[in-house]
Amino acid sequence: MPKGRGLASCPTDPLPPGGGPQLNPFSRDPGDKIEWIKRLDTDREDNDGFVFQVSIGSKQYALKVFKFSHPRLNRFYRDLCLRHPLPLKEGIWYTDPFYAECRAYGRIQEGFESRLVTDQTAVKCYGYLLLNTNDSRWLKKEGIHLEQQLLDRELREALGGDTRVRAIVKQFEKSPRKVDAGNIRRAWRSVYLLNKSLKLYNMDIKADNFIGHKLVDFGTSWTVPHKLLDHLEEVAENMAKAFRSKDTVNFEEMIQDEVIQTRLKVLAKSTHQLRSRGKPEWADRELPKRRRIARK
Ligand SMILES: Nc1ncnc2c1ncn2[C@@H]1O[C@H](COP(=O)(O)OP(=O)(O)OP(=O)(O)O)[C@@H](O)[C@H]1O
Ligand SMILES: [Mg+2]
């Protein structure tokens, strides 16, 4: 991938606005440009962003670049606001994946500083970055589509007129290890501490969102205080409770999936070794039904 160059932007305020925990801007020298090295994630239709290995000021990082999102396309905002109108400006603070990650990492930082949670529950974050025109142009040239067409007048206003491309700088994990039998207990501890001690609900617990025992993706997370969760508590207490226990349910499902995958691999291997012809014995077995709570 060719290397892109651009001038440094100078963000100063912590984000998101509107109260609750915030993330500080990434601090770099004005001359430090982003050198784009390679994509780290794989293309999916429903992803909230794009993750790159980059170098800034000769240090390597993982940079997650976020798509723009519109609160009106978010089912919680739409449905809950029918009964409790929430201005679009506030809606974006609680539905946008970039703001969700800023708030989550802000809370993790607070927890660390107050020594409430000193475990590494998440991949380290160094702050947010607003990209300059050259970097944004380079992404566009590379075919990275950030849904800028959603930026209508209303959304621009809600974003305070700042429509620069948003990104979060994280530690680059050189050999990202998946959750496995060796780290599953620590992975559960991460989720438990985030939920119980930090009141941070990831809402998208799955193997892809862990690097080893640490969570890496907070794009769908809800961090208390959270306006949508407050609305939910008022209109549907049981549903709010279900959302607060969603991470536990999804963690159990993740373990089941991993166990099933491993068992199937072992079975497939032994079936192959026996050189049995025809359909393997496990092919007709019904897999356990999954309990799911919709993501958006
Ligand atoms: N810090 C990192 N170091 C190495 N690889 C990373 C890092 N962050 C992310 N990745 C890789 O990129 C993948 C996607 O990251 P992430 O889950 O944050 O984004 P996403 O799934 O596109 O976002 P979303 O789920 O919000 O749509 C991860 O599964 C991992 O393989
Ligand atoms: Mg993810």
Short mmCIF file of C-alpha atoms and ligand atoms in Angstrom, two decimals:
data_model
loop_
_atom_site.label_atom_id
_atom_site.label_comp_id
_atom_site.label_asym_id
_atom_site.label_seq_id
_atom_site.Cartn_x
_atom_site.Cartn_y
_atom_site.Cartn_z
CA MET A 1 0.00 0.00 0.00
CA PRO A 2 1.48 3.41 -0.90
CA LYS A 3 2.30 5.74 1.97
CA GLY A 4 0.08 8.83 2.43
CA ARG A 5 1.27 12.15 3.81
CA GLY A 6 -0.50 15.14 5.29
CA LEU A 7 -0.28 18.09 7.66
CA ALA A 8 -1.14 17.61 11.31
CA SER A 9 -4.51 18.85 12.57
CA CYS A 10 -4.72 20.43 16.04
CA PRO A 11 -7.69 19.14 18.02
CA THR A 12 -7.77 20.30 21.62
CA ASP A 13 -11.07 19.46 23.35
CA PRO A 14 -11.79 16.09 24.90
CA LEU A 15 -14.70 14.21 23.28
CA PRO A 16 -17.59 13.44 23.24
CA PRO A 17 -19.49 16.53 24.38
CA GLY A 18 -22.53 16.30 26.62
CA GLY A 19 -21.26 15.04 29.97
CA GLY A 20 -19.87 11.69 31.06
CA PRO A 21 -16.35 10.38 30.47
CA GLN A 22 -14.27 11.85 27.66
CA LEU A 23 -11.19 10.95 25.63
CA ASN A 24 -8.36 13.41 25.11
CA PRO A 25 -6.87 14.15 21.70
CA PHE A 26 -3.79 12.17 20.67
CA SER A 27 -0.77 14.28 21.32
CA ARG A 28 1.81 14.57 18.56
CA ASP A 29 4.27 17.11 17.24
CA PRO A 30 2.81 19.34 14.51
CA GLY A 31 5.30 17.89 12.02
CA ASP A 32 4.37 14.25 12.72
CA LYS A 33 2.54 12.87 9.70
CA ILE A 34 0.57 9.68 9.41
CA GLU A 35 2.33 7.01 7.36
CA TRP A 36 -0.31 4.50 6.29
CA ILE A 37 1.20 1.02 6.34
CA LYS A 38 -1.62 -1.52 5.85
CA ARG A 39 -5.22 -2.48 6.64
CA LEU A 40 -5.59 -4.66 9.74
CA ASP A 41 -9.29 -5.51 9.54
CA THR A 42 -11.27 -7.26 6.85
CA ASP A 43 -14.05 -5.71 4.80
CA ARG A 44 -17.56 -6.26 6.12
CA GLU A 45 -20.73 -4.47 5.23
CA ASP A 46 -21.75 -3.68 8.80
CA ASN A 47 -18.43 -2.41 10.15
CA ASP A 48 -18.37 0.96 11.87
CA GLY A 49 -14.84 1.73 10.82
CA PHE A 50 -11.57 0.72 9.19
CA VAL A 51 -8.43 -0.25 11.09
CA PHE A 52 -4.94 0.52 9.79
CA GLN A 53 -1.42 -0.09 10.93
CA VAL A 54 0.21 3.33 10.80
CA SER A 55 3.35 5.07 11.87
CA ILE A 56 3.18 8.53 13.49
CA GLY A 57 6.40 10.22 14.51
CA SER A 58 8.29 6.93 13.88
CA LYS A 59 6.09 4.94 16.33
CA GLN A 60 3.71 2.22 15.17
CA TYR A 61 0.02 2.36 16.10
CA ALA A 62 -3.31 0.89 15.11
CA LEU A 63 -5.59 3.66 13.81
CA LYS A 64 -9.34 3.04 13.69
CA VAL A 65 -11.01 5.43 11.26
CA PHE A 66 -14.76 5.84 11.78
CA LYS A 67 -17.61 6.07 9.34
CA PHE A 68 -20.15 8.84 9.90
CA SER A 69 -23.49 7.72 11.31
CA HIS A 70 -26.91 9.33 11.60
CA PRO A 71 -28.98 8.96 14.80
CA ARG A 72 -32.16 8.63 12.73
CA LEU A 73 -30.80 5.35 11.30
CA ASN A 74 -30.31 4.00 14.82
CA ARG A 75 -33.25 1.89 15.97
CA PHE A 76 -32.88 2.81 19.67
CA TYR A 77 -32.84 6.51 18.95
CA ARG A 78 -35.82 6.25 16.61
CA ASP A 79 -37.98 4.01 18.79
CA LEU A 80 -37.18 5.51 22.16
CA CYS A 81 -37.55 9.05 20.86
CA LEU A 82 -41.10 8.38 19.82
CA ARG A 83 -41.95 8.47 23.51
CA HIS A 84 -39.15 10.63 24.94
CA PRO A 85 -37.92 13.07 22.31
CA LEU A 86 -34.15 13.53 22.46
CA PRO A 87 -32.73 16.30 20.26
CA LEU A 88 -30.65 14.99 17.36
CA LYS A 89 -27.66 16.85 18.75
CA GLU A 90 -27.79 14.71 21.90
CA GLY A 91 -28.81 11.64 19.91
CA ILE A 92 -25.48 11.66 18.10
CA TRP A 93 -23.57 11.79 21.40
CA TYR A 94 -25.17 8.46 22.38
CA THR A 95 -25.42 6.59 19.06
CA ASP A 96 -22.27 7.42 17.12
CA PRO A 97 -19.64 4.61 17.21
CA PHE A 98 -16.75 7.11 17.39
CA TYR A 99 -18.28 8.87 20.39
CA ALA A 100 -19.10 5.46 21.93
CA GLU A 101 -15.41 4.48 21.76
CA CYS A 102 -14.27 7.88 23.06
CA ARG A 103 -16.64 7.60 26.02
CA ALA A 104 -15.65 3.98 26.73
CA TYR A 105 -11.93 4.71 26.67
CA GLY A 106 -12.55 7.83 28.75
CA ARG A 107 -14.21 5.66 31.41
CA ILE A 108 -11.40 3.06 31.27
CA GLN A 109 -8.88 5.89 31.80
CA GLU A 110 -10.90 7.27 34.75
CA GLY A 111 -11.03 3.76 36.26
CA PHE A 112 -7.27 3.46 35.89
CA GLU A 113 -6.55 6.86 37.43
CA SER A 114 -8.84 6.26 40.41
CA ARG A 115 -7.33 2.74 40.74
CA LEU A 116 -10.84 1.27 40.54
CA VAL A 117 -9.69 -1.11 37.80
CA THR A 118 -5.98 -1.49 37.20
CA ASP A 119 -6.18 -4.62 35.00
CA GLN A 120 -5.58 -4.17 31.26
CA THR A 121 -9.17 -4.86 30.21
CA ALA A 122 -8.80 -3.22 26.80
CA VAL A 123 -6.14 -2.65 24.17
CA LYS A 124 -4.36 0.57 25.15
CA CYS A 125 -5.70 3.78 23.64
CA TYR A 126 -3.66 6.96 23.07
CA GLY A 127 -6.45 9.38 22.18
CA TYR A 128 -8.50 10.52 19.23
CA LEU A 129 -7.37 12.22 16.01
CA LEU A 130 -9.24 14.38 13.53
CA LEU A 131 -7.69 13.81 10.11
CA ASN A 132 -6.53 16.61 7.88
CA THR A 133 -7.63 17.06 4.27
CA ASN A 134 -4.64 15.22 2.79
CA ASP A 135 -5.20 12.11 4.91
CA SER A 136 -8.95 12.17 4.21
CA ARG A 137 -8.27 12.49 0.47
CA TRP A 138 -5.82 9.62 0.62
CA LEU A 139 -8.43 7.38 2.29
CA LYS A 140 -10.95 8.30 -0.38
CA LYS A 141 -8.44 7.49 -3.11
CA GLU A 142 -7.92 4.07 -1.48
CA GLY A 143 -11.69 3.41 -1.74
CA ILE A 144 -12.41 3.85 2.00
CA HIS A 145 -16.02 4.98 2.11
CA LEU A 146 -16.88 6.82 5.33
CA GLU A 147 -20.58 7.50 4.64
CA GLN A 148 -20.04 11.26 4.23
CA GLN A 149 -23.32 11.34 2.25
CA LEU A 150 -25.10 11.18 5.64
CA LEU A 151 -23.77 14.61 6.55
CA ASP A 152 -26.92 16.62 5.91
CA ARG A 153 -27.44 20.10 7.39
CA GLU A 154 -28.98 18.71 10.58
CA LEU A 155 -26.13 16.26 11.22
CA ARG A 156 -23.48 18.87 10.46
CA GLU A 157 -25.09 21.14 13.05
CA ALA A 158 -25.25 18.28 15.57
CA LEU A 159 -21.51 17.75 15.03
CA GLY A 160 -20.89 21.41 15.81
CA GLY A 161 -19.96 22.06 12.17
CA ASP A 162 -16.82 19.90 12.42
CA THR A 163 -16.97 17.18 9.78
CA ARG A 164 -13.31 16.18 9.80
CA VAL A 165 -12.75 12.41 9.61
CA ARG A 166 -12.57 10.94 13.11
CA ALA A 167 -10.09 8.29 14.25
CA ILE A 168 -8.82 6.65 17.44
CA VAL A 169 -5.17 5.78 18.05
CA LYS A 170 -4.50 2.45 19.78
CA GLN A 171 -1.53 0.31 20.59
CA PHE A 172 -0.59 -1.79 17.59
CA GLU A 173 -0.72 -5.45 18.63
CA LYS A 174 1.96 -7.13 16.53
CA SER A 175 0.73 -10.70 16.87
CA PRO A 176 -2.94 -10.38 17.80
CA ARG A 177 -3.84 -13.52 19.73
CA LYS A 178 -7.45 -14.65 19.75
CA VAL A 179 -9.38 -15.62 22.88
CA ASP A 180 -8.53 -19.24 23.62
CA ALA A 181 -8.50 -21.76 26.45
CA GLY A 182 -5.38 -20.09 27.87
CA ASN A 183 -6.85 -16.61 28.27
CA ILE A 184 -10.61 -17.13 28.45
CA ARG A 185 -10.73 -16.59 32.24
CA ARG A 186 -8.90 -13.28 31.97
CA ALA A 187 -11.16 -12.32 29.05
CA TRP A 188 -14.19 -12.94 31.28
CA ARG A 189 -12.58 -10.88 34.06
CA SER A 190 -12.16 -8.01 31.58
CA VAL A 191 -15.85 -8.10 30.68
CA TYR A 192 -16.90 -8.48 34.33
CA LEU A 193 -14.78 -5.52 35.48
CA LEU A 194 -15.98 -3.31 32.66
CA ASN A 195 -19.63 -4.11 33.44
CA LYS A 196 -19.56 -4.18 37.23
CA SER A 197 -16.86 -1.71 38.21
CA LEU A 198 -16.91 0.74 35.30
CA LYS A 199 -20.57 0.50 34.22
CA LEU A 200 -19.39 0.09 30.67
CA TYR A 201 -21.37 -2.34 28.51
CA ASN A 202 -19.59 -3.43 25.35
CA MET A 203 -22.76 -4.81 23.65
CA ASP A 204 -20.77 -6.62 20.96
CA ILE A 205 -18.93 -9.41 22.75
CA LYS A 206 -17.50 -11.85 20.19
CA ALA A 207 -14.11 -13.44 19.50
CA ASP A 208 -13.22 -10.84 16.82
CA ASN A 209 -13.52 -8.03 19.33
CA PHE A 210 -10.84 -9.41 21.63
CA ILE A 211 -7.10 -9.36 21.23
CA GLY A 212 -5.99 -11.98 23.73
CA HIS A 213 -7.94 -11.24 26.91
CA LYS A 214 -8.33 -7.53 26.07
CA LEU A 215 -11.30 -5.96 24.33
CA VAL A 216 -10.46 -3.89 21.26
CA ASP A 217 -13.81 -2.70 19.88
CA PHE A 218 -16.15 -0.33 21.76
CA GLY A 219 -18.03 1.04 18.75
CA THR A 220 -21.41 -0.22 20.03
CA SER A 221 -20.74 0.22 23.74
CA TRP A 222 -22.96 2.06 26.22
CA THR A 223 -21.23 3.81 29.10
CA VAL A 224 -23.32 4.99 32.08
CA PRO A 225 -24.55 7.74 32.29
CA HIS A 226 -26.24 7.09 28.96
CA LYS A 227 -29.34 8.92 27.77
CA LEU A 228 -30.70 5.98 25.75
CA LEU A 229 -30.25 3.58 28.65
CA ASP A 230 -32.03 6.08 30.94
CA HIS A 231 -34.94 6.24 28.47
CA LEU A 232 -35.01 2.46 28.30
CA GLU A 233 -35.08 2.16 32.11
CA GLU A 234 -38.19 4.38 32.10
CA VAL A 235 -40.15 2.80 29.27
CA ALA A 236 -39.09 -0.86 29.45
CA GLU A 237 -37.29 -1.76 32.67
CA ASN A 238 -36.91 -5.43 31.67
CA MET A 239 -35.35 -4.53 28.35
CA ALA A 240 -32.87 -2.21 30.08
CA LYS A 241 -31.96 -5.10 32.38
CA ALA A 242 -31.52 -7.40 29.35
CA PHE A 243 -29.14 -4.86 27.83
CA ARG A 244 -27.13 -4.63 31.01
CA SER A 245 -26.67 -8.43 30.94
CA LYS A 246 -26.11 -8.69 27.18
CA ASP A 247 -22.31 -8.98 27.53
CA THR A 248 -22.66 -11.98 29.87
CA VAL A 249 -25.08 -13.72 27.48
CA ASN A 250 -22.86 -13.02 24.46
CA PHE A 251 -19.76 -14.18 26.33
CA GLU A 252 -21.44 -17.54 27.04
CA GLU A 253 -22.42 -17.82 23.38
CA MET A 254 -18.86 -17.02 22.33
CA ILE A 255 -17.51 -19.83 24.53
CA GLN A 256 -20.10 -22.24 23.14
CA ASP A 257 -19.18 -21.28 19.58
CA GLU A 258 -15.47 -21.75 20.27
CA VAL A 259 -16.07 -25.12 22.00
CA ILE A 260 -18.26 -26.30 19.11
CA GLN A 261 -15.67 -25.16 16.55
CA THR A 262 -12.90 -26.98 18.41
CA ARG A 263 -15.02 -30.14 18.78
CA LEU A 264 -15.95 -30.08 15.12
CA LYS A 265 -12.31 -29.66 14.13
CA VAL A 266 -11.31 -32.61 16.36
CA LEU A 267 -14.18 -34.72 15.00
CA ALA A 268 -13.37 -33.78 11.41
CA LYS A 269 -9.74 -34.67 11.98
CA SER A 270 -10.53 -38.07 13.52
CA THR A 271 -13.11 -38.77 10.79
CA HIS A 272 -10.48 -37.94 8.18
CA GLN A 273 -7.92 -40.15 9.93
CA LEU A 274 -10.32 -43.11 9.89
CA ARG A 275 -10.76 -42.43 6.18
CA SER A 276 -14.45 -43.14 6.55
CA ARG A 277 -16.37 -42.67 3.34
CA GLY A 278 -19.75 -40.92 3.08
CA LYS A 279 -21.19 -38.35 5.44
CA PRO A 280 -19.43 -37.84 8.80
CA GLU A 281 -21.50 -38.82 11.83
CA TRP A 282 -21.60 -35.26 13.26
CA ALA A 283 -22.88 -33.63 10.08
CA ASP A 284 -26.55 -34.27 10.94
CA ARG A 285 -26.29 -33.14 14.55
CA GLU A 286 -28.32 -30.10 15.46
CA LEU A 287 -26.24 -27.26 16.88
CA PRO A 288 -27.55 -25.47 19.99
CA LYS A 289 -29.85 -22.57 19.24
CA ARG A 290 -28.36 -19.15 19.85
CA ARG A 291 -30.03 -16.50 21.93
CA ARG A 292 -29.61 -13.15 20.25
CA ILE A 293 -30.37 -9.56 21.11
CA ALA A 294 -30.33 -7.34 18.04
CA ARG A 295 -27.23 -5.16 17.71
CA LYS A 296 -28.89 -2.00 16.38
N1 LIG B 1 -4.78 -2.43 18.06
C1 LIG B 1 -4.83 -3.37 17.13
N2 LIG B 1 -3.75 -4.10 16.81
C2 LIG B 1 -3.81 -5.08 15.86
N3 LIG B 1 -4.96 -5.40 15.19
C3 LIG B 1 -6.07 -4.70 15.47
C4 LIG B 1 -6.07 -3.65 16.44
N4 LIG B 1 -7.31 -3.11 16.50
C5 LIG B 1 -8.06 -3.81 15.62
N5 LIG B 1 -7.33 -4.75 15.00
C6 LIG B 1 -7.82 -5.71 13.99
O1 LIG B 1 -8.91 -5.14 13.30
C7 LIG B 1 -10.12 -5.89 13.53
C8 LIG B 1 -11.31 -4.94 13.62
O2 LIG B 1 -11.15 -4.05 14.71
P1 LIG B 1 -12.43 -3.44 15.44
O3 LIG B 1 -13.24 -4.57 15.98
O4 LIG B 1 -11.99 -2.39 16.39
O5 LIG B 1 -13.16 -2.72 14.25
P2 LIG B 1 -14.52 -3.07 13.50
O6 LIG B 1 -15.00 -4.43 13.85
O7 LIG B 1 -14.35 -2.70 12.09
O8 LIG B 1 -15.43 -2.05 14.15
P3 LIG B 1 -16.94 -2.21 14.49
O9 LIG B 1 -17.18 -3.57 15.11
O10 LIG B 1 -17.14 -1.05 15.45
O11 LIG B 1 -17.65 -2.10 13.20
C9 LIG B 1 -9.87 -6.68 14.82
O12 LIG B 1 -10.64 -7.87 14.85
C10 LIG B 1 -8.37 -6.96 14.70
O13 LIG B 1 -8.15 -8.07 13.85
MG MG B 2 -15.17 -5.40 15.71
#
